[in-house]
Amino acid sequence: MAELREVLTKEEKTVLVKAVTPCLQCGICTSSCPPARFTDPKLYFSPRLLASEILKDNLDYLAKSETIWRCFLCFECVNLCPHSVPLPDIILRLREYALTRGLSKKIYDVLQGPIENLIKTGAIFPFGRINLRKFIGLPSTTELPEESLKKLKRIFEETGFKSFVDKLKLTYKNLDKV
């Protein structure tokens, strides 16, 4: 695992802490949170405690922890929050930093195949169940038409998704060498 003194810049930390500053620590977010309510107690996730860690400026710790990967990004916490604290947006930012800084090898290993398949074919998982498709009267293939795939690849290029994925590949390739 990569060791970094600082995952986020001081300016980025300030922006994220400021976004959470209106948090009252009332706990409404946690009461509506599916991971907090339904996951294994050993993997406990609490949006309220996450907000508390952010307010304490423990963003580097959070980016290096598994906590940020436990959120389902359902946005229920934001919907019910009296001040609409954008915790899912902050979690996404922390996940991006964790991935690009080489702090989430286990997650990258899980995501690598589906992401590469998405870029190559337009589908997250390989096309399958040909016999089932034939049985219900559908064509045996579900591949995207060439024109649609070209458009999708253009979107990946223009939005920076392709370069983001290339950056991740390089980051984790270099980690494997260490």
Coordinates of C-alpha atoms in Angstrom, one line a residue:
M1 CA 0.0 0.0 0.0
A2 CA 1.3 3.4 -0.9
E3 CA 2.3 5.6 2.1
L4 CA 1.5 9.3 1.6
R5 CA 1.9 12.1 4.1
E6 CA -0.9 14.0 2.5
V7 CA -3.7 12.6 0.3
L8 CA -5.6 15.9 -0.2
T9 CA -4.2 19.4 -0.6
K10 CA -4.9 21.9 2.2
E11 CA -7.3 23.8 -0.1
E12 CA -9.2 20.6 -1.0
K13 CA -9.5 19.7 2.7
T14 CA -10.8 23.2 3.5
V15 CA -13.5 22.9 0.8
L16 CA -14.6 19.5 2.1
V17 CA -14.6 20.5 5.8
K18 CA -16.6 23.7 4.9
A19 CA -19.2 21.6 3.1
V20 CA -19.8 19.6 6.3
T21 CA -19.6 22.5 8.7
P22 CA -23.4 23.0 8.8
C23 CA -23.8 19.4 10.2
L24 CA -25.6 19.4 13.5
Q25 CA -24.6 15.9 14.4
C26 CA -28.3 15.1 14.8
G27 CA -28.0 11.6 13.5
I28 CA -30.9 11.7 11.0
C29 CA -28.5 10.7 8.2
T30 CA -27.4 7.6 10.1
S31 CA -31.0 6.6 10.9
S32 CA -31.9 6.6 7.2
C33 CA -28.6 5.0 6.0
P34 CA -29.0 1.5 4.5
P35 CA -25.3 0.4 5.3
A36 CA -25.7 1.7 8.9
R37 CA -29.0 -0.2 9.3
F38 CA -28.4 -3.5 7.4
T39 CA -24.7 -4.3 7.1
D40 CA -22.6 -6.5 9.4
P41 CA -22.1 -4.7 12.7
K42 CA -18.3 -5.3 12.4
L43 CA -18.4 -3.2 9.2
Y44 CA -20.4 -0.5 10.8
F45 CA -20.9 2.7 8.8
S46 CA -22.3 5.9 10.1
P47 CA -22.7 9.1 8.1
R48 CA -22.8 11.1 11.3
L49 CA -19.4 9.7 12.4
L50 CA -18.0 10.2 9.0
A51 CA -19.1 13.9 9.2
S52 CA -17.5 14.1 12.6
E53 CA -14.2 12.8 11.2
I54 CA -14.3 15.3 8.4
L55 CA -15.0 18.1 10.8
K56 CA -11.9 17.0 12.8
D57 CA -10.0 17.3 9.5
N58 CA -9.2 13.5 9.5
L59 CA -9.6 13.4 5.7
D60 CA -6.3 11.6 5.1
Y61 CA -7.3 8.9 7.5
L62 CA -10.7 8.5 5.8
A63 CA -9.1 8.3 2.3
K64 CA -6.9 5.5 3.5
S65 CA -9.6 3.6 5.3
E66 CA -12.3 1.2 4.1
T67 CA -15.0 3.3 5.6
I68 CA -15.5 5.4 2.4
W69 CA -16.2 2.2 0.5
R70 CA -19.1 1.2 2.7
C71 CA -21.5 4.0 1.6
F72 CA -24.1 2.9 -1.0
L73 CA -24.3 6.4 -2.4
C74 CA -28.1 6.3 -2.1
F75 CA -28.2 10.0 -1.1
E76 CA -30.8 9.3 1.7
C77 CA -28.6 11.2 4.1
V78 CA -28.7 14.3 2.0
N79 CA -32.4 14.0 1.4
L80 CA -33.2 14.0 5.1
C81 CA -30.4 16.3 6.4
P82 CA -31.8 19.6 7.6
H83 CA -28.8 21.4 6.0
S84 CA -28.3 19.1 2.9
V85 CA -24.7 18.2 3.9
P86 CA -23.3 16.5 0.7
L87 CA -21.7 13.5 2.3
P88 CA -22.0 11.3 -0.8
D89 CA -20.2 13.9 -2.9
I90 CA -17.4 14.1 -0.3
I91 CA -17.2 10.3 -0.2
L92 CA -16.9 10.2 -4.0
R93 CA -14.1 12.7 -3.8
L94 CA -12.3 10.7 -1.1
R95 CA -12.7 7.5 -3.2
E96 CA -11.2 9.2 -6.2
Y97 CA -8.2 10.3 -4.2
A98 CA -7.8 6.9 -2.6
L99 CA -7.9 5.2 -6.0
T100 CA -5.6 7.6 -7.8
R101 CA -3.1 7.6 -5.0
G102 CA -2.9 3.8 -4.9
L103 CA -4.6 3.5 -1.5
S104 CA -7.3 1.1 -2.5
K105 CA -5.7 -1.9 -4.2
K106 CA -8.4 -4.3 -3.1
I107 CA -11.1 -2.1 -4.6
Y108 CA -9.1 -1.5 -7.8
D109 CA -8.6 -5.3 -8.3
V110 CA -12.4 -5.7 -8.1
L111 CA -13.2 -2.8 -10.4
Q112 CA -10.4 -3.3 -13.0
G113 CA -12.2 -6.0 -15.1
P114 CA -15.6 -4.4 -15.3
I115 CA -14.1 -1.0 -16.1
E116 CA -11.9 -2.4 -18.9
N117 CA -14.9 -4.3 -20.3
L118 CA -17.0 -1.1 -20.2
I119 CA -14.4 0.8 -22.2
K120 CA -13.9 -2.0 -24.6
T121 CA -17.5 -3.2 -25.2
G122 CA -19.8 -0.7 -23.6
A123 CA -21.0 -3.3 -21.0
I124 CA -19.8 -3.6 -17.4
F125 CA -19.8 -7.4 -17.6
P126 CA -19.2 -9.7 -20.5
F127 CA -22.3 -10.5 -22.6
G128 CA -23.6 -13.9 -21.7
R129 CA -26.6 -16.1 -21.3
I130 CA -26.9 -16.7 -25.0
N131 CA -29.1 -19.8 -24.5
L132 CA -31.5 -17.9 -22.3
R133 CA -31.8 -15.1 -24.8
K134 CA -32.5 -17.6 -27.6
F135 CA -35.1 -19.3 -25.4
I136 CA -37.1 -16.1 -24.9
G137 CA -36.8 -15.2 -28.5
L138 CA -34.1 -12.5 -28.4
P139 CA -31.0 -12.4 -30.6
S140 CA -28.1 -14.4 -29.2
T141 CA -25.9 -11.3 -28.9
T142 CA -26.4 -8.1 -26.9
E143 CA -23.4 -6.3 -28.3
L144 CA -23.8 -2.6 -28.8
P145 CA -24.1 -1.4 -32.4
E146 CA -20.8 -0.1 -33.7
E147 CA -22.1 3.5 -33.9
S148 CA -23.3 3.4 -30.3
L149 CA -20.0 2.0 -29.1
K150 CA -18.1 4.8 -31.0
K151 CA -20.3 7.4 -29.3
L152 CA -19.7 5.8 -25.9
K153 CA -16.0 5.8 -26.4
R154 CA -16.1 9.4 -27.4
I155 CA -17.9 10.2 -24.2
F156 CA -15.3 8.4 -22.2
E157 CA -12.6 10.5 -23.9
E158 CA -14.3 13.8 -23.6
T159 CA -15.3 13.4 -20.0
G160 CA -11.8 12.3 -19.0
F161 CA -13.0 8.9 -17.9
K162 CA -10.6 7.1 -20.2
S163 CA -7.6 9.1 -19.0
F164 CA -8.7 8.5 -15.4
V165 CA -8.7 4.8 -16.0
D166 CA -5.3 5.0 -17.7
K167 CA -4.0 6.8 -14.7
L168 CA -5.3 4.1 -12.4
K169 CA -3.8 1.4 -14.4
L170 CA -0.4 3.1 -14.2
T171 CA -0.7 3.8 -10.5
Y172 CA -1.5 0.2 -9.6
K173 CA 1.0 -1.3 -12.2
N174 CA 3.7 0.7 -10.4
L175 CA 2.5 -0.5 -7.0
D176 CA 2.8 -4.1 -8.2
K177 CA 6.5 -3.5 -9.0
V178 CA 7.2 -2.3 -5.4

